[in-house]
Structures are given as structure tokens and as C-alpha cells.
mmCIF file of C-alpha atoms in Angstrom:
data_model
loop_
_atom_site.group_PDB
_atom_site.id
_atom_site.type_symbol
_atom_site.label_atom_id
_atom_site.label_comp_id
_atom_site.label_asym_id
_atom_site.label_seq_id
_atom_site.Cartn_x
_atom_site.Cartn_y
_atom_site.Cartn_z
ATOM 1 C CA MET A 26 30.864 92.712 138.687
ATOM 2 C CA ASN A 27 30.504 93.784 135.074
ATOM 3 C CA PHE A 28 33.925 94.134 133.483
ATOM 4 C CA ASP A 29 34.576 96.536 130.623
ATOM 5 C CA HIS A 30 36.087 94.129 128.111
ATOM 6 C CA GLN A 31 37.451 95.593 124.894
ATOM 7 C CA TRP A 32 35.535 93.055 122.773
ATOM 8 C CA ASN A 33 32.239 94.398 124.094
ATOM 9 C CA ARG A 34 33.295 97.978 123.392
ATOM 10 C CA ILE A 35 34.107 97.024 119.797
ATOM 11 C CA ARG A 36 30.683 95.374 119.410
ATOM 12 C CA GLU A 37 28.949 98.456 120.782
ATOM 13 C CA THR A 38 30.748 100.634 118.241
ATOM 14 C CA ASN A 39 30.172 98.210 115.372
ATOM 15 C CA PRO A 40 27.099 95.953 115.781
ATOM 16 C CA ASP A 41 28.195 93.910 112.743
ATOM 17 C CA HIS A 42 31.619 93.131 114.191
ATOM 18 C CA SER A 43 30.839 89.595 115.405
ATOM 19 C CA ALA A 44 29.135 88.578 112.163
ATOM 20 C CA ASN A 45 32.029 89.993 110.133
ATOM 21 C CA TYR A 46 34.521 88.183 112.350
ATOM 22 C CA ALA A 47 32.742 84.846 111.925
ATOM 23 C CA ASP A 48 32.421 85.365 108.173
ATOM 24 C CA ARG A 49 36.142 86.104 107.895
ATOM 25 C CA TRP A 50 37.111 82.772 109.438
ATOM 26 C CA ARG A 51 34.629 80.839 107.319
ATOM 27 C CA LYS A 52 36.012 82.479 104.176
ATOM 28 C CA LEU A 53 39.612 81.712 105.177
ATOM 29 C CA THR A 54 38.671 78.085 105.755
ATOM 30 C CA ALA A 55 36.778 77.848 102.451
ATOM 31 C CA ALA A 56 39.770 79.337 100.639
ATOM 32 C CA GLY A 57 42.042 76.627 102.015
ATOM 33 C CA HIS A 58 44.053 78.734 104.435
ATOM 34 C CA ASP A 59 45.696 76.951 107.345
ATOM 35 C CA ILE A 60 43.901 78.070 110.509
ATOM 36 C CA GLY A 61 44.852 75.072 112.628
ATOM 37 C CA GLY A 62 48.175 76.070 114.187
ATOM 38 C CA GLU A 63 46.860 76.577 117.716
ATOM 39 C CA ALA A 64 44.798 73.390 117.586
ATOM 40 C CA ARG A 65 47.777 71.314 116.425
ATOM 41 C CA PHE A 66 49.838 72.750 119.263
ATOM 42 C CA VAL A 67 47.214 71.889 121.874
ATOM 43 C CA ASN A 68 46.643 68.458 120.340
ATOM 44 C CA ALA A 69 50.354 67.694 120.703
ATOM 45 C CA MET A 70 50.203 68.633 124.404
ATOM 46 C CA ALA A 71 47.088 66.676 125.245
ATOM 47 C CA PRO A 72 46.633 62.996 126.070
ATOM 48 C CA ARG A 73 44.363 61.129 123.682
ATOM 49 C CA GLY A 74 40.693 61.683 124.453
ATOM 50 C CA ALA A 75 41.509 64.675 126.637
ATOM 51 C CA ARG A 76 39.138 67.114 128.289
ATOM 52 C CA ILE A 77 39.991 70.497 126.800
ATOM 53 C CA LEU A 78 38.759 74.008 127.623
ATOM 54 C CA ASP A 79 38.751 76.512 124.767
ATOM 55 C CA ALA A 80 38.691 79.715 126.820
ATOM 56 C CA GLY A 81 37.448 82.536 124.625
ATOM 57 C CA CYS A 82 36.430 80.038 121.954
ATOM 58 C CA GLY A 83 34.820 82.456 119.515
ATOM 59 C CA THR A 84 33.402 80.487 116.586
ATOM 60 C CA GLY A 85 34.994 77.263 117.834
ATOM 61 C CA ARG A 86 37.502 77.187 114.992
ATOM 62 C CA ALA A 87 40.312 75.743 117.165
ATOM 63 C CA GLY A 88 38.091 73.707 119.469
ATOM 64 C CA GLY A 89 36.311 72.195 116.477
ATOM 65 C CA LEU A 90 39.574 70.859 115.082
ATOM 66 C CA LEU A 91 40.360 69.335 118.481
ATOM 67 C CA ILE A 92 36.967 67.638 118.527
ATOM 68 C CA SER A 93 37.894 66.010 115.209
ATOM 69 C CA GLU A 94 40.991 64.620 116.956
ATOM 70 C CA GLY A 95 38.799 62.800 119.467
ATOM 71 C CA HIS A 96 38.934 65.211 122.395
ATOM 72 C CA THR A 97 36.025 66.428 124.517
ATOM 73 C CA VAL A 98 35.955 70.199 124.081
ATOM 74 C CA TYR A 99 34.221 72.804 126.213
ATOM 75 C CA GLY A 100 34.130 76.372 124.926
ATOM 76 C CA VAL A 101 33.244 79.590 126.726
ATOM 77 C CA ASP A 102 32.999 83.031 125.142
ATOM 78 C CA LEU A 103 31.189 86.238 126.083
ATOM 79 C CA ASP A 104 29.910 86.763 122.529
ATOM 80 C CA GLU A 105 26.553 85.026 122.110
ATOM 81 C CA PHE A 106 26.667 85.413 118.316
ATOM 82 C CA LEU A 107 29.984 83.582 118.057
ATOM 83 C CA ILE A 108 28.747 80.857 120.396
ATOM 84 C CA ALA A 109 25.755 80.334 118.093
ATOM 85 C CA VAL A 110 28.168 79.893 115.177
ATOM 86 C CA ALA A 111 30.214 77.361 117.178
ATOM 87 C CA GLU A 112 27.044 75.428 117.998
ATOM 88 C CA GLU A 113 26.072 75.369 114.327
ATOM 89 C CA ASP A 114 29.495 74.450 112.948
ATOM 90 C CA PHE A 115 30.629 72.046 115.684
ATOM 91 C CA PRO A 116 27.523 70.590 117.342
ATOM 92 C CA SER A 117 29.450 67.895 119.216
ATOM 93 C CA GLY A 118 31.241 70.506 121.311
ATOM 94 C CA GLU A 119 29.813 71.974 124.498
ATOM 95 C CA TRP A 120 29.625 75.728 124.027
ATOM 96 C CA HIS A 121 28.666 78.312 126.667
ATOM 97 C CA THR A 122 28.121 82.064 126.644
ATOM 98 C CA GLY A 123 29.811 83.743 129.581
ATOM 99 C CA ASP A 124 32.548 86.015 130.885
ATOM 100 C CA LEU A 125 35.688 83.976 131.586
ATOM 101 C CA ALA A 126 36.307 86.032 134.715
ATOM 102 C CA GLU A 127 32.984 85.139 136.299
ATOM 103 C CA PHE A 128 31.728 82.013 134.555
ATOM 104 C CA ASP A 129 30.779 79.213 136.968
ATOM 105 C CA PHE A 130 32.782 76.401 135.416
ATOM 106 C CA SER A 131 31.978 73.969 138.220
ATOM 107 C CA ALA A 132 28.226 74.417 137.791
ATOM 108 C CA ALA A 133 28.639 73.734 134.072
ATOM 109 C CA GLY A 134 30.536 70.510 134.780
ATOM 110 C CA ILE A 135 33.756 71.892 133.314
ATOM 111 C CA ASN A 136 36.402 70.398 135.587
ATOM 112 C CA ASP A 137 39.286 67.928 135.540
ATOM 113 C CA ILE A 138 40.511 69.667 132.397
ATOM 114 C CA ASP A 139 43.737 68.341 130.852
ATOM 115 C CA VAL A 140 44.520 71.452 128.797
ATOM 116 C CA ALA A 141 42.914 74.897 128.864
ATOM 117 C CA PHE A 142 43.916 77.275 126.110
ATOM 118 C CA CYS A 143 43.396 80.867 124.978
ATOM 119 C CA ALA A 144 44.079 81.423 121.283
ATOM 120 C CA GLY A 145 43.475 84.342 118.946
ATOM 121 C CA ASN A 146 44.699 87.159 121.202
ATOM 122 C CA VAL A 147 41.785 86.529 123.607
ATOM 123 C CA LEU A 148 43.669 87.782 126.644
ATOM 124 C CA SER A 149 44.435 91.136 125.068
ATOM 125 C CA PHE A 150 40.693 91.876 124.839
ATOM 126 C CA LEU A 151 40.174 91.503 128.604
ATOM 127 C CA ASP A 152 39.424 94.387 130.911
ATOM 128 C CA PRO A 153 42.764 94.745 132.749
ATOM 129 C CA ALA A 154 40.847 94.666 136.034
ATOM 130 C CA SER A 155 39.657 91.144 135.179
ATOM 131 C CA ARG A 156 42.948 89.548 134.184
ATOM 132 C CA ARG A 157 43.982 87.830 137.404
ATOM 133 C CA GLN A 158 40.434 86.780 138.175
ATOM 134 C CA THR A 159 40.117 85.324 134.671
ATOM 135 C CA LEU A 160 43.353 83.370 134.963
ATOM 136 C CA SER A 161 42.417 82.075 138.424
ATOM 137 C CA ASN A 162 39.016 81.002 137.145
ATOM 138 C CA ILE A 163 40.582 79.130 134.232
ATOM 139 C CA LYS A 164 43.091 77.513 136.587
ATOM 140 C CA SER A 165 40.204 76.236 138.719
ATOM 141 C CA THR A 166 39.108 73.991 135.851
ATOM 142 C CA LEU A 167 42.444 72.188 135.567
ATOM 143 C CA LYS A 168 43.149 68.834 137.130
ATOM 144 C CA SER A 169 46.388 68.457 139.089
ATOM 145 C CA GLY A 170 49.120 68.560 136.474
ATOM 146 C CA GLY A 171 46.726 70.057 133.935
ATOM 147 C CA ARG A 172 48.200 72.734 131.722
ATOM 148 C CA PHE A 173 47.221 76.183 130.525
ATOM 149 C CA VAL A 174 48.490 77.607 127.241
ATOM 150 C CA ALA A 175 47.899 81.071 125.823
ATOM 151 C CA GLY A 176 49.259 83.063 122.941
ATOM 152 C CA PHE A 177 48.966 86.722 121.958
ATOM 153 C CA GLY A 178 50.910 89.462 120.253
ATOM 154 C CA ALA A 179 52.911 92.360 121.609
ATOM 155 C CA GLY A 180 51.607 95.906 121.385
ATOM 156 C CA ARG A 181 48.051 94.929 122.263
ATOM 157 C CA GLY A 182 47.926 96.504 125.720
ATOM 158 C CA TYR A 183 48.988 93.481 127.787
ATOM 159 C CA ASP A 184 52.711 93.498 128.488
ATOM 160 C CA PHE A 185 54.248 90.028 128.407
ATOM 161 C CA ALA A 186 55.990 90.527 131.765
ATOM 162 C CA ASP A 187 52.696 91.591 133.348
ATOM 163 C CA PHE A 188 50.990 88.522 131.903
ATOM 164 C CA ILE A 189 53.642 86.213 133.310
ATOM 165 C CA ASP A 190 53.284 87.892 136.718
ATOM 166 C CA ASP A 191 49.518 87.432 136.527
ATOM 167 C CA VAL A 192 49.895 83.744 135.681
ATOM 168 C CA THR A 193 52.318 83.086 138.525
ATOM 169 C CA SER A 194 50.067 85.001 140.925
ATOM 170 C CA THR A 195 47.478 82.221 140.488
ATOM 171 C CA GLY A 196 49.963 79.621 141.711
ATOM 172 C CA MET A 197 50.448 78.074 138.278
ATOM 173 C CA LEU A 198 54.010 77.199 137.327
ATOM 174 C CA VAL A 199 55.355 78.597 134.068
ATOM 175 C CA ASN A 200 56.914 75.722 132.114
ATOM 176 C CA LEU A 201 57.778 77.121 128.715
ATOM 177 C CA LYS A 202 57.797 80.303 126.637
ATOM 178 C CA LEU A 203 57.776 80.256 122.841
ATOM 179 C CA SER A 204 57.420 82.930 120.172
ATOM 180 C CA THR A 205 55.021 81.112 117.820
ATOM 181 C CA TRP A 206 52.514 78.281 117.759
ATOM 182 C CA GLU A 207 55.072 76.563 115.498
ATOM 183 C CA VAL A 208 57.429 76.172 118.504
ATOM 184 C CA HIS A 209 60.038 78.792 117.710
ATOM 185 C CA PRO A 210 62.051 79.876 120.771
ATOM 186 C CA TYR A 211 61.086 82.973 122.705
ATOM 187 C CA GLU A 212 63.616 85.819 122.657
ATOM 188 C CA PRO A 213 63.590 89.144 124.573
ATOM 189 C CA ASP A 214 62.564 90.970 121.386
ATOM 190 C CA SER A 215 59.884 88.477 120.295
ATOM 191 C CA ASP A 216 56.651 90.133 119.177
ATOM 192 C CA PHE A 217 54.471 87.131 120.089
ATOM 193 C CA LEU A 218 54.325 84.966 123.200
ATOM 194 C CA VAL A 219 53.024 81.443 123.621
ATOM 195 C CA LEU A 220 53.205 80.458 127.277
ATOM 196 C CA ILE A 221 52.590 77.066 128.906
ATOM 197 C CA ALA A 222 51.871 76.892 132.622
ATOM 198 C CA GLU A 223 50.896 74.009 134.871
ATOM 199 C CA ARG A 224 48.610 73.550 137.839
ATOM 200 C CA ALA A 225 50.780 71.874 140.456
#
């Protein structure tokens, strides 16, 4: 099934979108901005030398930082341009082009994952019809006790309560909700959600 993901619609409207997106992150890095919050969070969760899935990896900006911490990182993203950037910037990662909802993780050898994460509002770009399938597919990569973490902002078309329902529908157990990657507590009026769930 071909899902109608918002990211693809944006690329169709603006063919330069992916290149501009990649250039923006490179410029932020060159200017000394801190772009490592999500990676630090995941690094703190993971055992040393972990197997980590960067789901919706984009340019590999977060996964690349985790590689530098000694982890084995697998990245999957539907944008072939961004995957090419990840391959260029972080050649020791394993980067794949594919739709998270339908990607054959097992065939790619992406299994026994310690931590799978979605950073950068990835989930809000999904076709709503693909959400549960995407989350189930990501869950399939996790080892028993492996954890899934995702963060995205409010007002982006994916209600937090719906997301939590979708996560629990996969059988994963929700462990913790936060309002930032800097570990601030989640409140009912929080405008950002970072959620950790576990494969039992």
C-alpha cells in the first residue's frame, strides 16, 4: 500500500525541500548550535554499545552523534536525498531508504534493537492511516525489554492522546511521559510530548 505521507506531499510541492532541510541542519551545526538533545537522551537510555534504530533518520544528525558514542545505528527514512546525506556525513552508520510502515526490517537485519527512536516530529508527518502499522513495525525490531522513544509537538495533526492509544494498541507498555528532551515533566497543557514505551 502506498501511504500519503505529508513529507512526500511537501516534496512534491517544493522539489528543493529536502536539500534546504539538509542545508539548514549543516548550517546550524557549523554555527555551533546544540542539535544533540535527542541523541543525549537516547544515549542515556541505552546500554553501552547498543543497537539503535533511528526511525525517520533524515540526515542522520541524531544517529550520527550516537555512532560517536560507540553504538551501532541503523537509520530508515523515506527520503532518498536525506539518506544520501546521512551516508556521506556518517558513513559508519547503516542507512536505508524506505517507508517505516512497510519497511522489511527483518530482511535488512535490523532486529534485537535496544532502543528505537523517532526524533524531529517524524510521527507528525505520517499518513494517519499508517500510524498503527508504523508503530507495530518499529516495535517488531525491539528485543524483549527494548524501548521505543518518540517526541513531537502539539498542533501538528497528531493528538497526544491518539498517539498514546496507538502505542498501546501495539502491545507496548508506556513507561514515561515528559515534555522535553531535557527531561521536564509532562503536564496536561504541555505543548510537546516525549514518550518512552517498552516491548514486554
